mmCIF file of C-alpha atoms in Angstrom:
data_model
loop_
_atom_site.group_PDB
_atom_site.id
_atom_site.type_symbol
_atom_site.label_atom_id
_atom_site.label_comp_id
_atom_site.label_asym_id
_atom_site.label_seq_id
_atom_site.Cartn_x
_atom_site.Cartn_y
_atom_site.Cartn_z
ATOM 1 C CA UNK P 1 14.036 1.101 -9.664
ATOM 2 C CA UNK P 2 17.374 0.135 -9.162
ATOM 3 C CA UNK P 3 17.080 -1.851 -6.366
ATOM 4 C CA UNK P 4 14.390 -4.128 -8.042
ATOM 5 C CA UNK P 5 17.475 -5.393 -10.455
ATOM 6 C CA UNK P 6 19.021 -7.711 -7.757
ATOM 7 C CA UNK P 7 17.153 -9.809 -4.617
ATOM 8 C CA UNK P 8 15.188 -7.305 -2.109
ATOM 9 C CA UNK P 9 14.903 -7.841 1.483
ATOM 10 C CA UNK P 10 14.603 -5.432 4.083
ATOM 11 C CA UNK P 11 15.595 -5.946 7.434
ATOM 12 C CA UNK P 12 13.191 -4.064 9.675
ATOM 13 C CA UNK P 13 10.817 -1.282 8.641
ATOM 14 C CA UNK P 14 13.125 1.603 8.761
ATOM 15 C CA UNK P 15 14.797 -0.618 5.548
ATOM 16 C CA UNK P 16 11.320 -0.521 4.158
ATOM 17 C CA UNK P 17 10.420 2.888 4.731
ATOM 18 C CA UNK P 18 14.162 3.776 3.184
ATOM 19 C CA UNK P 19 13.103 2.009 0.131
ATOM 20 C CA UNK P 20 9.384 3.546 -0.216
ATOM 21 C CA UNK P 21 10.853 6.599 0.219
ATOM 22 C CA UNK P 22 13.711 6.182 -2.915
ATOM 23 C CA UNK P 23 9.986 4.774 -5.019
ATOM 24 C CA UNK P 24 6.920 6.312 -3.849
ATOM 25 C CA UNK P 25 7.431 9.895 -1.200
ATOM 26 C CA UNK P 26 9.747 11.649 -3.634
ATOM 27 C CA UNK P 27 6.476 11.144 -6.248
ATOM 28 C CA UNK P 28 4.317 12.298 -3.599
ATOM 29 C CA UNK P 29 6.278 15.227 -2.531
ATOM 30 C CA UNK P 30 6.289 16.236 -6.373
ATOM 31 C CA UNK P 31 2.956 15.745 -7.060
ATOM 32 C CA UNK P 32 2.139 17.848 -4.108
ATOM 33 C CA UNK P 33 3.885 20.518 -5.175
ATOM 34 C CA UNK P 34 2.305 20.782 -8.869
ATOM 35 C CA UNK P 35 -0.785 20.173 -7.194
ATOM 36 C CA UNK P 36 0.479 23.822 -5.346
ATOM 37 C CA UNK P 37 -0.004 21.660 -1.993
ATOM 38 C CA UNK P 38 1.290 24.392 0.947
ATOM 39 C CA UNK P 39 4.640 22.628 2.066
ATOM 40 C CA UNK P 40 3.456 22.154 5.883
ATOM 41 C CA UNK P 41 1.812 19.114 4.152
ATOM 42 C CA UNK P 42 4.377 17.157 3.087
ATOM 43 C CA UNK P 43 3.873 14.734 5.459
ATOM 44 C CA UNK P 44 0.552 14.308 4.559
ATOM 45 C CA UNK P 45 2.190 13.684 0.930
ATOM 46 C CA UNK P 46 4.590 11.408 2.560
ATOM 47 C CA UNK P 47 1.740 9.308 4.282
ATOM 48 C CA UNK P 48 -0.098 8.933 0.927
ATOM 49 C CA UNK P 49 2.697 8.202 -1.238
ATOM 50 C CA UNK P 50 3.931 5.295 1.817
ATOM 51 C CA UNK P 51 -0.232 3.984 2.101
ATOM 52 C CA UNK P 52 -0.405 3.421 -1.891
ATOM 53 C CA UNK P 53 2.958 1.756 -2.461
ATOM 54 C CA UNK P 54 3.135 -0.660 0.792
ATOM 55 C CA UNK P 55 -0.564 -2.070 -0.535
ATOM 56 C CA UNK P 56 0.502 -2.652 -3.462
ATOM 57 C CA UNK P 57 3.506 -4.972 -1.748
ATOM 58 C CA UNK P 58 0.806 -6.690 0.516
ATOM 59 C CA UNK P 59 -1.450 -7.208 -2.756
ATOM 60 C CA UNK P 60 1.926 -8.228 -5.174
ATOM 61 C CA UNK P 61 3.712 -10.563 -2.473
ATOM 62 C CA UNK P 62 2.841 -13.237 -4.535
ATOM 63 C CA UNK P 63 4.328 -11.706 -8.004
ATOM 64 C CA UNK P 64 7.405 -10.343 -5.804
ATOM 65 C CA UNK P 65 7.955 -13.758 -4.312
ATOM 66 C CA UNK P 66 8.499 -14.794 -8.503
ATOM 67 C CA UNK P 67 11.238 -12.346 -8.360
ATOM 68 C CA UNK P 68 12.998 -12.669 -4.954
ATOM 69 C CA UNK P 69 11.640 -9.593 -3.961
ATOM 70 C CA UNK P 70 10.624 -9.157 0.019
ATOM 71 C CA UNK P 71 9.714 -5.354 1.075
ATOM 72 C CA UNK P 72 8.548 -6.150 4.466
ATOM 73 C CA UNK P 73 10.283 -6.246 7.836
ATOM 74 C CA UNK P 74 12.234 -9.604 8.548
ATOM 75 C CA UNK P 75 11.617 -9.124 12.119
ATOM 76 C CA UNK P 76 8.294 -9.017 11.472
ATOM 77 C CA UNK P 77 7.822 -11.746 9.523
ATOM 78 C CA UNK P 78 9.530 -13.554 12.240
ATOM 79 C CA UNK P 79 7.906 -12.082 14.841
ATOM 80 C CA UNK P 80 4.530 -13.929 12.983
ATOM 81 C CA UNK P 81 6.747 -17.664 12.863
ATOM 82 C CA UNK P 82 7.635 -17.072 9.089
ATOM 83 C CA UNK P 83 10.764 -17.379 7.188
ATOM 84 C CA UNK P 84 9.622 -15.689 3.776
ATOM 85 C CA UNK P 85 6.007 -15.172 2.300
ATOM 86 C CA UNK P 86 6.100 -18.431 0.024
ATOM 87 C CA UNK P 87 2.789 -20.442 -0.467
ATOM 88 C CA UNK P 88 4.982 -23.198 1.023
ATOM 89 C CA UNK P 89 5.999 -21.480 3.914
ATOM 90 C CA UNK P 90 2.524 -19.653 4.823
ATOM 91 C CA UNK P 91 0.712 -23.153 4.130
ATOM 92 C CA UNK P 92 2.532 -24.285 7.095
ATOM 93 C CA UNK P 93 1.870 -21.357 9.370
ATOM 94 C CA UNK P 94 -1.556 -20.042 8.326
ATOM 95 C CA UNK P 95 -2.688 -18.334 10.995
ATOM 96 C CA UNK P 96 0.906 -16.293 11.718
ATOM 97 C CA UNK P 97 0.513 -15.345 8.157
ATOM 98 C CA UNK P 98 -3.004 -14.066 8.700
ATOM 99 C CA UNK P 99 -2.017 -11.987 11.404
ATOM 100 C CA UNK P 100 0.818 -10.760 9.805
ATOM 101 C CA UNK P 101 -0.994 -9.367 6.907
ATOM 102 C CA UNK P 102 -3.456 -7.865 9.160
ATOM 103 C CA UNK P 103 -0.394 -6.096 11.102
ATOM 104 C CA UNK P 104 0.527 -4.915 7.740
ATOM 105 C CA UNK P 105 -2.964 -3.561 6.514
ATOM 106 C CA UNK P 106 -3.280 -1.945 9.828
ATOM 107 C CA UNK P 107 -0.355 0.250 8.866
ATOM 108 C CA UNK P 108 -1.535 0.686 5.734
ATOM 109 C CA UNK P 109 -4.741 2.313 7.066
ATOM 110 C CA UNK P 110 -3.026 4.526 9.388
ATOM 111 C CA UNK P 111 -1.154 5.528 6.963
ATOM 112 C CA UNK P 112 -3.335 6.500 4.335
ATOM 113 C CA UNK P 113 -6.042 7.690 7.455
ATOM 114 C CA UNK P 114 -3.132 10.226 8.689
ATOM 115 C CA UNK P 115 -2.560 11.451 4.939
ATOM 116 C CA UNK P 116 -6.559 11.820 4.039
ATOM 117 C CA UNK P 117 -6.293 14.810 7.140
ATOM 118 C CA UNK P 118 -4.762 17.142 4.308
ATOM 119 C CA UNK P 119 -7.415 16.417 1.612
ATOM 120 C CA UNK P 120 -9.219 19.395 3.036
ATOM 121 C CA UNK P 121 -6.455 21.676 1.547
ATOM 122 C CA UNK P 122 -6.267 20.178 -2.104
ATOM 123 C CA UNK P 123 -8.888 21.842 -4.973
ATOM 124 C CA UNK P 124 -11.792 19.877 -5.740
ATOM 125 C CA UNK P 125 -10.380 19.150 -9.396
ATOM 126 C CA UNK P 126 -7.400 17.171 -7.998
ATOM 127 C CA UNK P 127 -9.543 16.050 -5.082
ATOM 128 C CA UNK P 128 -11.895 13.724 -6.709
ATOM 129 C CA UNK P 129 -9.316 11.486 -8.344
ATOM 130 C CA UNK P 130 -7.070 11.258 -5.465
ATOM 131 C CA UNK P 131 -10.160 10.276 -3.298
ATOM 132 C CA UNK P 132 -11.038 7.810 -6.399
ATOM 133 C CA UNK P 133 -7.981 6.167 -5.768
ATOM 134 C CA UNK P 134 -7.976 6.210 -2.030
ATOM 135 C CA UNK P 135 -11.368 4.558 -1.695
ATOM 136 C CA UNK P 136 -9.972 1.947 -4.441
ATOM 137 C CA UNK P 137 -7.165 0.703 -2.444
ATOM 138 C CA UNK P 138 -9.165 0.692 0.973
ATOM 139 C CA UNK P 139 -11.549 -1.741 -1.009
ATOM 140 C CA UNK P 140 -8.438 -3.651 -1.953
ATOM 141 C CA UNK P 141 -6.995 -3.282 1.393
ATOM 142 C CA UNK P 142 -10.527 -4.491 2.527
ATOM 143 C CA UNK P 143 -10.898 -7.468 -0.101
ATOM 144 C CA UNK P 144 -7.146 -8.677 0.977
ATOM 145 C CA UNK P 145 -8.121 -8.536 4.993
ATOM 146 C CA UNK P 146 -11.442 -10.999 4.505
ATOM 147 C CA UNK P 147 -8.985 -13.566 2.990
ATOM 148 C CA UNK P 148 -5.355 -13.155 2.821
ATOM 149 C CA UNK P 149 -5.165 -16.073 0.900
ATOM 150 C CA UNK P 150 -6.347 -14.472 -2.608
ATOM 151 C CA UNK P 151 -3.304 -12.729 -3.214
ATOM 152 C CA UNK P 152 -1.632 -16.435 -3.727
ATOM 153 C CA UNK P 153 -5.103 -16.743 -5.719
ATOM 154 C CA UNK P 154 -5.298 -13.597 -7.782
ATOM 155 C CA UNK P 155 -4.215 -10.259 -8.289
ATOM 156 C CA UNK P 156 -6.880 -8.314 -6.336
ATOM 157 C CA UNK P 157 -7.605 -4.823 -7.927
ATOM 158 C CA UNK P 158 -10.788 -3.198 -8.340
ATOM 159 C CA UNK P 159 -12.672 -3.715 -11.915
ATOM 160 C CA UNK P 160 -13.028 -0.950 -14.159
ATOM 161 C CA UNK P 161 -16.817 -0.482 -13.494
ATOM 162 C CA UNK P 162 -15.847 0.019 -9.919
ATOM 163 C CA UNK P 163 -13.202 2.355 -10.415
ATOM 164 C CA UNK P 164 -16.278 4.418 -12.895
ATOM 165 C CA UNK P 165 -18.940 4.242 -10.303
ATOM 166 C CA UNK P 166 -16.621 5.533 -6.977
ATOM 167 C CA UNK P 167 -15.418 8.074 -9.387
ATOM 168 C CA UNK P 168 -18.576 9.425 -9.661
ATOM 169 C CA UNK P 169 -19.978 8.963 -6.614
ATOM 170 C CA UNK P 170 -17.336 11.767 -5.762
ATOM 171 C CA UNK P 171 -17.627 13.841 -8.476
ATOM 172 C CA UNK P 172 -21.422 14.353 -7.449
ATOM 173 C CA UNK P 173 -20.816 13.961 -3.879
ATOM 174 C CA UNK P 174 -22.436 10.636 -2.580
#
C-alpha cells in the first residue's frame, strides 16, 4: 500500500480504522460479494476483514517497528505509559505494554466474534476455509495474549500441521 512507502502512525483509532479500511474492508467487501454474500452483511465483511488485518499488526509490531511503521492509536499507547512499541521502550514499562496488547486483542475478538454472526449465511464450500482461518488467528490471538513478549521473540503463526488438522476438523465437523 501506499501508505506503507513513508513512516505510519495513526493518531487515534478512527486513523487506524481509516487505514484498515484503504488495506483490508475493501478485500472483504469484494470477497463477499464473489462469495454472493447478501449485501445486509457487509458489516459482517467489514468486521472480518478489520479482525484479520489488526492481528496481524499486534503479531508484526516487532517487524513494523524495523520499518517505522505504528498502526495503533497514539492515545492509546499513551493511555498504557508508552511512547512507541520498541523493545526499549516496553522493557521499561512491561506491564502497560501487557495491558495494552490485551486492550488490543480484546478488540480483535470482538471484532472477529461480531463478524463470525454472518457465517451462518455463507455455503459450506467457502465456509470451511474461512472458519480455517478464523480459528488460526484466534490461536494466534491466543498464543500472543499468554505472553506478549514473543512477538519481540518470534513471528507467531500457526505451523502447517496445524493449519491441516483445524482444516479438517471442519471439513468433517469436529
Amino acid at each position: 500500500m501506499a501508505a506503507d512507502l513513508k513512516t505510519v502512525r495513526c493518531k487515534n483509532l478512527e486513523e487506524t480504522k481509516k487505514y484498515i479500511f484503504g488495506s483490508a474492508v475493501v478485500v472483504g467487501y469484494m470477497m463477499s460479494r464473489i462469495l454472493e454474500i447478501d449485501d445486509r452483511h457487509q458489516p459482517q465483511a467489514a468486521f472480518l476483514a478489520e479482525a484479520f488485518q489488526y492481528i496481524n499488526f499486534i503479531r508484526d509490531i516487532d517487524e513494523d517497528n524495523k520499518r517505522n511503521r505504528n498502526y495503533f492509536p497514539q492515545d492509546e499507547l499513551k493511555k498504557h505509559g508508552l511512547k512507541d512499541l520498541t523493545f526499549d521502550t516496553i522493557g521499561n514499562n512491561k506491564d502497560g505494554f501487557v495491558s495494552f496488547i490485551n486492550e488490543q486483542l480484546d478488540r480483535y475478538f470482538s471484532w472477529q466474534n461480531q463478524a463470525i454472526a454472518a457465517f451462518k449465511y455463507i455455503p459450506r464450500r467457502y465456509k470451511i476455509p474461512l472458519q480455517t482461518a478464523v480459528e488460526m488467528y484466534a490461536w494466534t490471538g491466543r498464543t500472543i495474549r499468554k505472553n506478549p513478549m514473543v512477538i519481540y521473540e518470534r513471528k507467531v503463526k500457526p505451523t502447517k500441521i496445524r493449519i491441516i488438522l483445524t482444516g479438517l476438523k471442519k471439513i468433517i465437523g469436529l
